PDB file of C-alpha atoms in Angstrom:
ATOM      1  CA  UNK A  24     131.639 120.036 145.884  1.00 70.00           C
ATOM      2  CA  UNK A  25     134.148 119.126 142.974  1.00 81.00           C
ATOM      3  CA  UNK A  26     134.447 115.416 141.925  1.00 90.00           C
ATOM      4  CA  UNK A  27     135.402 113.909 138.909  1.00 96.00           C
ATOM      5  CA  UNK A  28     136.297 110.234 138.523  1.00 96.00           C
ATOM      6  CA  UNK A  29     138.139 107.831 136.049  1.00 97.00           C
ATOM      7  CA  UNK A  30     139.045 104.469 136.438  1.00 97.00           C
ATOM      8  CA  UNK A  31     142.135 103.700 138.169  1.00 96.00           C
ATOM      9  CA  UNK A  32     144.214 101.650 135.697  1.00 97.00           C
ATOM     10  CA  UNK A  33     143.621  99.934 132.395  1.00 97.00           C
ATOM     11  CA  UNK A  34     145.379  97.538 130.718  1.00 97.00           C
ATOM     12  CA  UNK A  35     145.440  97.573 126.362  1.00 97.00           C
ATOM     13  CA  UNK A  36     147.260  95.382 123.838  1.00 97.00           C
ATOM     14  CA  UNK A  37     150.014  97.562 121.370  1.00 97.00           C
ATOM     15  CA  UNK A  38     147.898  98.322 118.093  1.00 97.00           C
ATOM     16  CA  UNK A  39     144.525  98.261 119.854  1.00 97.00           C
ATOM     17  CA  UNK A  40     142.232 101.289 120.651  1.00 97.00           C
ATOM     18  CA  UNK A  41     141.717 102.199 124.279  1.00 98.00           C
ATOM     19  CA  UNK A  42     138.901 104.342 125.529  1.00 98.00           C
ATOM     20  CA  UNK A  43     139.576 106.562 128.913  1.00 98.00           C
ATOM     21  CA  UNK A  44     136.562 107.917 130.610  1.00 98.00           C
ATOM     22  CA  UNK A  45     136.393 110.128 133.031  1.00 98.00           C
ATOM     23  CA  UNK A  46     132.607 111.750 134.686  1.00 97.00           C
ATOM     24  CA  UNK A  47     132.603 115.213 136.535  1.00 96.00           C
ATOM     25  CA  UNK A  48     130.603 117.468 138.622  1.00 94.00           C
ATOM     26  CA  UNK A  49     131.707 120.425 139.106  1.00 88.00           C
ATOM     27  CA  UNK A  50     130.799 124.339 139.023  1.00 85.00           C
ATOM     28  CA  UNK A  51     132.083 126.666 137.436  1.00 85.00           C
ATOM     29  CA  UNK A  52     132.954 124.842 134.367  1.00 89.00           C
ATOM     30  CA  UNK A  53     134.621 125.827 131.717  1.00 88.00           C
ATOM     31  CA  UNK A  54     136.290 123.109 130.067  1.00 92.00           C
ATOM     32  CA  UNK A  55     137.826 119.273 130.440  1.00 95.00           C
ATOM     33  CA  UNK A  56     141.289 119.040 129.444  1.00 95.00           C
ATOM     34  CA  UNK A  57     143.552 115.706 129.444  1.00 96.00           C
ATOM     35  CA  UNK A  58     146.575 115.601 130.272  1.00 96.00           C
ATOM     36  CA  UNK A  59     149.771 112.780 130.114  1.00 97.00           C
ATOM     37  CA  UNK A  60     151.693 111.784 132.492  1.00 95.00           C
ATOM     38  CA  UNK A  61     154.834 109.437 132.413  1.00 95.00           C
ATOM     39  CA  UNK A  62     156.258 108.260 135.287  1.00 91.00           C
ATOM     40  CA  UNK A  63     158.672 110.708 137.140  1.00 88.00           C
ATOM     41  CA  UNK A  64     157.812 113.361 134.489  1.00 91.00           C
ATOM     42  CA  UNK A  65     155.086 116.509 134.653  1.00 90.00           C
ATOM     43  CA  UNK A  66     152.371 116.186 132.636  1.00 93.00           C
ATOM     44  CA  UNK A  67     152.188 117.517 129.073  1.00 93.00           C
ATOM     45  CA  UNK A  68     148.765 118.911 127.249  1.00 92.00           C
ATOM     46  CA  UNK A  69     147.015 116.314 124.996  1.00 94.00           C
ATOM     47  CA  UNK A  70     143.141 118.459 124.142  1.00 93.00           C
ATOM     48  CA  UNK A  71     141.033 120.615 125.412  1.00 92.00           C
ATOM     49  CA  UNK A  72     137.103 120.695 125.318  1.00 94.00           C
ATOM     50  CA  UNK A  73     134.958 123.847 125.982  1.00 91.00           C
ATOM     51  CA  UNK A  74     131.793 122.430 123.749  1.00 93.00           C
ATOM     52  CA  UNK A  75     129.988 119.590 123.266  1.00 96.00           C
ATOM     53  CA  UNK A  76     131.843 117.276 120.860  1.00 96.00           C
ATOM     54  CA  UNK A  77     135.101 115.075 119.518  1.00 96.00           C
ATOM     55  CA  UNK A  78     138.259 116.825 118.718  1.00 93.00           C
ATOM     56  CA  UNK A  79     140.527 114.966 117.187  1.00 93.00           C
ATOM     57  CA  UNK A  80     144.683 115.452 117.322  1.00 90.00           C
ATOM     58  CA  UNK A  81     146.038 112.487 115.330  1.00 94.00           C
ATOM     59  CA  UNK A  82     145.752 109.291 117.029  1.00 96.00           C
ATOM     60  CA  UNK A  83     144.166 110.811 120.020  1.00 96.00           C
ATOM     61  CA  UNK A  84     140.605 111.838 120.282  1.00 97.00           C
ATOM     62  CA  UNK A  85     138.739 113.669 123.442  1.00 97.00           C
ATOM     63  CA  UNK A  86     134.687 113.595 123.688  1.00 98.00           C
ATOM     64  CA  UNK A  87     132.756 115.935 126.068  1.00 97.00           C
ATOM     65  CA  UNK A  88     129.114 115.967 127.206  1.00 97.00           C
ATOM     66  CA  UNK A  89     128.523 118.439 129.097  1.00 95.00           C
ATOM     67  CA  UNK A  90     124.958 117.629 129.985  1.00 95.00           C
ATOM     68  CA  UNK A  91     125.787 114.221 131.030  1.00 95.00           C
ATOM     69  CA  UNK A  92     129.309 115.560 132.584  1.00 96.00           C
ATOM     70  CA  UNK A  93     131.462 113.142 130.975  1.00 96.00           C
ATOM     71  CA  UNK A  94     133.996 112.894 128.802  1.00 98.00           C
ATOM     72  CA  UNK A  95     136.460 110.309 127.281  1.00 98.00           C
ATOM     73  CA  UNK A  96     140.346 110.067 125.545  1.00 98.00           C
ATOM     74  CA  UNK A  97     140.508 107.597 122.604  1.00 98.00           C
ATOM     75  CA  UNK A  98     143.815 106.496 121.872  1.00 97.00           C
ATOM     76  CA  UNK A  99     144.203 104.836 118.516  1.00 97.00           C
ATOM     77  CA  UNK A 100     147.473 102.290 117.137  1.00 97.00           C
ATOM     78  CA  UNK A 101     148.216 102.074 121.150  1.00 97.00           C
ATOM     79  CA  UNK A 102     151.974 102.741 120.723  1.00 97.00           C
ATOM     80  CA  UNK A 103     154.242 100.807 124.040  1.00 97.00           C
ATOM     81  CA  UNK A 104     155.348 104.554 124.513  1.00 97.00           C
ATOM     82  CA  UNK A 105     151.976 105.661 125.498  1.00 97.00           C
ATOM     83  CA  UNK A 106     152.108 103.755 128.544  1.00 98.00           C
ATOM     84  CA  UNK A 107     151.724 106.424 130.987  1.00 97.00           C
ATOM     85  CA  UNK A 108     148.878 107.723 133.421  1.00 97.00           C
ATOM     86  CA  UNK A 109     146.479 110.032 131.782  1.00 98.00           C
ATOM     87  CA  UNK A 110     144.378 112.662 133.913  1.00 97.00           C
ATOM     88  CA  UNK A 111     141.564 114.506 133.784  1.00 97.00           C
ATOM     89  CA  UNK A 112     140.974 117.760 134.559  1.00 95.00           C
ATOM     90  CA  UNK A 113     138.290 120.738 134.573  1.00 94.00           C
ATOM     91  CA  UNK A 114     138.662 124.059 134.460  1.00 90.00           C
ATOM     92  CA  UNK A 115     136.897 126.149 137.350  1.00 87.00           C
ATOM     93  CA  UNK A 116     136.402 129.853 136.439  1.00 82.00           C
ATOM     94  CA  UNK A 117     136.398 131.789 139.864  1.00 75.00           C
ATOM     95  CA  UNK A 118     138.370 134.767 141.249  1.00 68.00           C
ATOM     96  CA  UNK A 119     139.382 136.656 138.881  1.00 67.00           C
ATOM     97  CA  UNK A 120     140.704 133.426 136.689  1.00 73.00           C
ATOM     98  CA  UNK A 121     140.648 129.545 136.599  1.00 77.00           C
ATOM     99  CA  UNK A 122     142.338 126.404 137.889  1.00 83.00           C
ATOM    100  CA  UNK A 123     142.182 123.150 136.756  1.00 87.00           C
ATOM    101  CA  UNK A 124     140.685 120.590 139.195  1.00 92.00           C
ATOM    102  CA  UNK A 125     142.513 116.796 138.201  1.00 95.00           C
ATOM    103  CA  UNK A 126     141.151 113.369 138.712  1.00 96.00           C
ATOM    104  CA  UNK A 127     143.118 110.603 140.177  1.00 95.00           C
ATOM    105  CA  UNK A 128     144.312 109.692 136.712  1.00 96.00           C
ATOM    106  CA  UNK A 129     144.118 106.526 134.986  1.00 97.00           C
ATOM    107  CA  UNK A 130     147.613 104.279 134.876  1.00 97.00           C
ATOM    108  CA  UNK A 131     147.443 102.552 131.234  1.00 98.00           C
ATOM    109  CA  UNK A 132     149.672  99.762 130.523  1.00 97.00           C
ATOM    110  CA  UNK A 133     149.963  98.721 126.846  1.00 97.00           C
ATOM    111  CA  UNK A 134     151.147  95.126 126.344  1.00 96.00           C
ATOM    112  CA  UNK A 135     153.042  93.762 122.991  1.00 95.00           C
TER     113      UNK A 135
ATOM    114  CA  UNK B   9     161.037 129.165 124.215  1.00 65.00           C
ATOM    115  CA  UNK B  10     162.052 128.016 127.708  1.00 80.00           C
ATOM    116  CA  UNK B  11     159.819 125.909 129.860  1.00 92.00           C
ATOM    117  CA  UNK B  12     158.319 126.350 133.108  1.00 95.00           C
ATOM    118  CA  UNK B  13     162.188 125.666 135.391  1.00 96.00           C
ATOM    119  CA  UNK B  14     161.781 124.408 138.872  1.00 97.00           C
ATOM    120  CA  UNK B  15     164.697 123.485 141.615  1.00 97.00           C
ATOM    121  CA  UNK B  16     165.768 121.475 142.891  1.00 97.00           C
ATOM    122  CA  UNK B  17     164.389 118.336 141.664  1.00 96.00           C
ATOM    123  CA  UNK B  18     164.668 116.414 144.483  1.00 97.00           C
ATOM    124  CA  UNK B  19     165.162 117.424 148.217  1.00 97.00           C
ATOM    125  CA  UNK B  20     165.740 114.719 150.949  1.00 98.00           C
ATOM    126  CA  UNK B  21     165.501 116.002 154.544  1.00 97.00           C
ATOM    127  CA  UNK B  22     164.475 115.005 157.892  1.00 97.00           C
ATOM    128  CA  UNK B  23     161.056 116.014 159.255  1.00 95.00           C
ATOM    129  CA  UNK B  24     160.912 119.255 161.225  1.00 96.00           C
ATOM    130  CA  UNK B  25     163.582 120.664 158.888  1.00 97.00           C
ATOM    131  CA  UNK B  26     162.670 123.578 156.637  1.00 97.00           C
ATOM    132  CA  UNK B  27     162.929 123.195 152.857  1.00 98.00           C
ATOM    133  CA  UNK B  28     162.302 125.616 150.062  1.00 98.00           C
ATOM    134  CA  UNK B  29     161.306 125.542 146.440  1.00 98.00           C
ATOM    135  CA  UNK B  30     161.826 127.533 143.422  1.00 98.00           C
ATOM    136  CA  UNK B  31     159.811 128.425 140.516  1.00 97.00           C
ATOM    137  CA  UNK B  32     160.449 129.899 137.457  1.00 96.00           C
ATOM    138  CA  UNK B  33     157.533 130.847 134.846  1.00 96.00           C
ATOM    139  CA  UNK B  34     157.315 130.702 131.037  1.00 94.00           C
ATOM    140  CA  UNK B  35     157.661 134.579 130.468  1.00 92.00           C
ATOM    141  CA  UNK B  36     154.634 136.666 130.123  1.00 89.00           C
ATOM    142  CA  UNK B  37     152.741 134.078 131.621  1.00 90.00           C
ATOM    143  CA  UNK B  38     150.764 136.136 134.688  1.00 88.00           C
ATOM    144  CA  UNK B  39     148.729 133.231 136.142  1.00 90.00           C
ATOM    145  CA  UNK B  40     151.372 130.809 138.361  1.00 94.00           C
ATOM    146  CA  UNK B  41     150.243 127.621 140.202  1.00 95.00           C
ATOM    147  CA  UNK B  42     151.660 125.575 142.594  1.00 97.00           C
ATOM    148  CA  UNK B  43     150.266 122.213 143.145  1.00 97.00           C
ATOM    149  CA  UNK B  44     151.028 118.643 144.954  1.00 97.00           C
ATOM    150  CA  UNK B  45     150.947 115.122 143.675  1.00 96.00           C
ATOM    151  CA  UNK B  46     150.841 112.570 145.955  1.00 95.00           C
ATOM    152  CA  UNK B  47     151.553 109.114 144.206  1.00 91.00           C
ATOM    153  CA  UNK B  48     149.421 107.325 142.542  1.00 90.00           C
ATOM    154  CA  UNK B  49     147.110 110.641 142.743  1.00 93.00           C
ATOM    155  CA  UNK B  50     146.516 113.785 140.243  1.00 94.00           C
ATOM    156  CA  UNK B  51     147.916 117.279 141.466  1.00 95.00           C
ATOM    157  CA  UNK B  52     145.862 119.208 143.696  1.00 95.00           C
ATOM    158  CA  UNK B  53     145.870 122.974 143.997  1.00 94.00           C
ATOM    159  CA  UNK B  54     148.057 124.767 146.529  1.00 97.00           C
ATOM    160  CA  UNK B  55     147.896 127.702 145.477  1.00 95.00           C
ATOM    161  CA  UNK B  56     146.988 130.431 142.124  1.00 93.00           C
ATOM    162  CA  UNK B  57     148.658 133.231 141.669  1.00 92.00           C
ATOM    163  CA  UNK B  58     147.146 136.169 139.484  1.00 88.00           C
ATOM    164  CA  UNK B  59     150.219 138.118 138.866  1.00 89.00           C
ATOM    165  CA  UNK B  60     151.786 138.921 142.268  1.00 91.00           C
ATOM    166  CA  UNK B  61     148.474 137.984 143.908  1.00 91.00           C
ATOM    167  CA  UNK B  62     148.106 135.244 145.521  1.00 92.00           C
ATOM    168  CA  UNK B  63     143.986 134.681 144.331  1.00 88.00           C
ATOM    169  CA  UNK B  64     143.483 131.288 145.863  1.00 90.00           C
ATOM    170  CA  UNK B  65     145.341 129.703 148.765  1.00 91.00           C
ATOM    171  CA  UNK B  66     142.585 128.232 150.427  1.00 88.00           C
ATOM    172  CA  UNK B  67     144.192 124.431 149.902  1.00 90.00           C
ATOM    173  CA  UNK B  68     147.517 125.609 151.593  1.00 94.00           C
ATOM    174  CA  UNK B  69     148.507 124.393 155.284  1.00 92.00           C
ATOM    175  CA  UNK B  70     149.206 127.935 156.522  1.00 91.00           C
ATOM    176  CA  UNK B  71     150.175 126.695 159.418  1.00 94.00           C
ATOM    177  CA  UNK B  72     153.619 125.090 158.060  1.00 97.00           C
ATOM    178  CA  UNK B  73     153.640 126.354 154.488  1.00 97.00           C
ATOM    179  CA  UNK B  74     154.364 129.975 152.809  1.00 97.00           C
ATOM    180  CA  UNK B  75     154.307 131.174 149.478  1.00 97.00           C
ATOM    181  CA  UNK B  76     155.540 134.150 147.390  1.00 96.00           C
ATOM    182  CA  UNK B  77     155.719 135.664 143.803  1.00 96.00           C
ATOM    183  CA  UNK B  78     157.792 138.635 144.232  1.00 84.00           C
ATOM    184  CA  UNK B  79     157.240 141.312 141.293  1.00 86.00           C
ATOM    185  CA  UNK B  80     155.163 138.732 139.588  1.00 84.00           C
ATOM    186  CA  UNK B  81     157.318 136.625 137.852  1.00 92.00           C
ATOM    187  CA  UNK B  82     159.288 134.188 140.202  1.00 96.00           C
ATOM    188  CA  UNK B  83     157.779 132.257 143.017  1.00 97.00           C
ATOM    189  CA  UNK B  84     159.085 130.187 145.710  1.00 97.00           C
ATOM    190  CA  UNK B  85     157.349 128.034 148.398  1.00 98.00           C
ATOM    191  CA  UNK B  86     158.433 127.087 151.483  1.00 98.00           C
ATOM    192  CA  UNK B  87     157.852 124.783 154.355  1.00 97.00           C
ATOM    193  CA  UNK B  88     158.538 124.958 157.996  1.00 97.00           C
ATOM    194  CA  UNK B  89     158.673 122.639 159.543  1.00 96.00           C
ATOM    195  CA  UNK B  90     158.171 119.452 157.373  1.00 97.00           C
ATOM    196  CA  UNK B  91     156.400 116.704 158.385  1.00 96.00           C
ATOM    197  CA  UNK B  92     156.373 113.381 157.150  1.00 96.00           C
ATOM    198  CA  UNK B  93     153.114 113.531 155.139  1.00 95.00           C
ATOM    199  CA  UNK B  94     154.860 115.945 153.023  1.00 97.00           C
ATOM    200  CA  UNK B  95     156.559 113.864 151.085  1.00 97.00           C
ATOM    201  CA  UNK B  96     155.495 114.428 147.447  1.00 97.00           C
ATOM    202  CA  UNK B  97     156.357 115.916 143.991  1.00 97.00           C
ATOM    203  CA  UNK B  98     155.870 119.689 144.006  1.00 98.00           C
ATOM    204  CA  UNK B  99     154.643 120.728 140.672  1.00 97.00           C
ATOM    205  CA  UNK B 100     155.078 124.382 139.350  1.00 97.00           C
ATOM    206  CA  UNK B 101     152.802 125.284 136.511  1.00 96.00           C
ATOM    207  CA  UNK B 102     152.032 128.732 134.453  1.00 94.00           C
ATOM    208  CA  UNK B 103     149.306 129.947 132.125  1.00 89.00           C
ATOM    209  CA  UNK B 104     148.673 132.954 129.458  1.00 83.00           C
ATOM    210  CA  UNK B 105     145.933 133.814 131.717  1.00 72.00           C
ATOM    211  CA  UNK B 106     141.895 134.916 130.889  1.00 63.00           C
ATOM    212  CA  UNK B 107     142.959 138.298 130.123  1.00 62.00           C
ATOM    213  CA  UNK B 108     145.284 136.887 127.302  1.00 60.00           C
ATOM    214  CA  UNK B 109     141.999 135.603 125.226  1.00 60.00           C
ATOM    215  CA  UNK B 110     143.918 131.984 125.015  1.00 59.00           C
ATOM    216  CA  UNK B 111     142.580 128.576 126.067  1.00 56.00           C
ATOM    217  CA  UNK B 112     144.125 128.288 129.644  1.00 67.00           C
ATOM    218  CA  UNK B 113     146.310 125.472 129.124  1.00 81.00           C
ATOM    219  CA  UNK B 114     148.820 125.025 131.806  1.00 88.00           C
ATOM    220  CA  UNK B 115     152.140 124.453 131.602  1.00 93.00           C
ATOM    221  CA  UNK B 116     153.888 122.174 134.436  1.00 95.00           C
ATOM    222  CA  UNK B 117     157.438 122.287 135.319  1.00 95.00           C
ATOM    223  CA  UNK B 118     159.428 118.817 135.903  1.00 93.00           C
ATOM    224  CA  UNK B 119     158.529 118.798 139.699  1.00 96.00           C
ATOM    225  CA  UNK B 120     160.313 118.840 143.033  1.00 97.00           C
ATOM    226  CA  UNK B 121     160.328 115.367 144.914  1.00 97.00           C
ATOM    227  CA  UNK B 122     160.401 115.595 148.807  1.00 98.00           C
ATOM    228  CA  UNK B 123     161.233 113.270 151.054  1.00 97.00           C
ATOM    229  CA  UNK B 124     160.811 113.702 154.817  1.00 97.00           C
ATOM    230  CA  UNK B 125     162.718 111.103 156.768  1.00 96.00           C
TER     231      UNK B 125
END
């Protein structure tokens, strides 16, 4: 089956750096993305990971292991606009194309 | 360039009544998805659409809900009749596709809320 799991909510201070992680096991894989979500709004493309690594995109960085199926978001100078819930998600390659397969997300509240 | 468009953006009806949403993709995007997020939960897959194929609608209630992408571009999903468990955000989302070479990044509409009373 498909299951990948983050923690449900985290809390950070403005300033600080938060880490988001988020373990998968899946087939099919081919790739971990992260999205954002703020509340009442669809959620908008932070990175994308096909190989092992970090990519970094300003103050947010994405890791992925693929061996150990995990993967994390680093958020850097937490901002109080970047509360919001962030989600993973993996891409599935099957019929003929792909979907992405989300976690639960993770609600982060940053505090002044 | 426009964004995916979805309507309405919120619907308020009393179980066993039909409702219906819209969808309109980011053009030239061939791959269209239709997922539901429940709250405090990440989308989950309805269905894929590979042009005007519907590829994967194994996660859809047949029983009560329909789908359709006429002449590949448009799509609208319906259900009939709602029940209260329905009640979520319908989100609408489009992608380049495999063939297009690009990393399939999808793009979401703003949603349709439901409420069944």
């Amino acid at each position: 089956g498909q299951n990948i799991d983050q923690p449900t909510e985290m809390t950070a201070t403005e300033g600080a750096i938060v880490q988001i992680n988020c373990t998968y096991q899946t087939s099919g894989f081919n790739g971990l993305f992260w999205y954002q979500q703020h509340a009442g709004e669809a959620p908008t493309f932070l990175s994308y990971n096909v190989l092992d690594g970090l990519e970094e995109k300003g103050r947010f960085s994405s890791f992925l292991s693929r061996s150990k199926g995990y993967s994390y978001l680093l958020l850097k100078e937490l901002q109080m606009k970047d509360s919001a819930s962030y989600l993973c998600a993996v891409r599935v390659i099957y019929n003929q194309g792909g979907k992405l397969i989300f976690g639960q997300g993770t609600e982060l509240s940053v505090k002044p | 360039e426009a964004g995916v468009v979805q309507s309405p953006r919120y619907k308020i009806i009393e179980k066993k009544q039909p409702v219906a949403f819209w969808c309109n993709p980011i053009s030239g995007h061939n791959t269209l998805y239709w997922y539901r997020q429940n709250l405090g939960q990440g989308p989950e897959l309805l269905i894929r659409y590979e042009n005007e194929e519907a590829v994967d609608d194994s996660q859809l209630p047949k029983d009560r809900f329909s789908a359709e992408r006429l002449k590949g571009v448009d799509s609208t999903l319906k259900i009939q009749p709602a029940e209260l468990g329905d009640s979520a955000v319908y989100l609408c989302a489009s992608s380049p596709g495999l063939s297009s070479g690009r990393a399939e990044e999808l793009f979401f509409g703003e949603g349709s809320r439901l409420t069944v009373l």
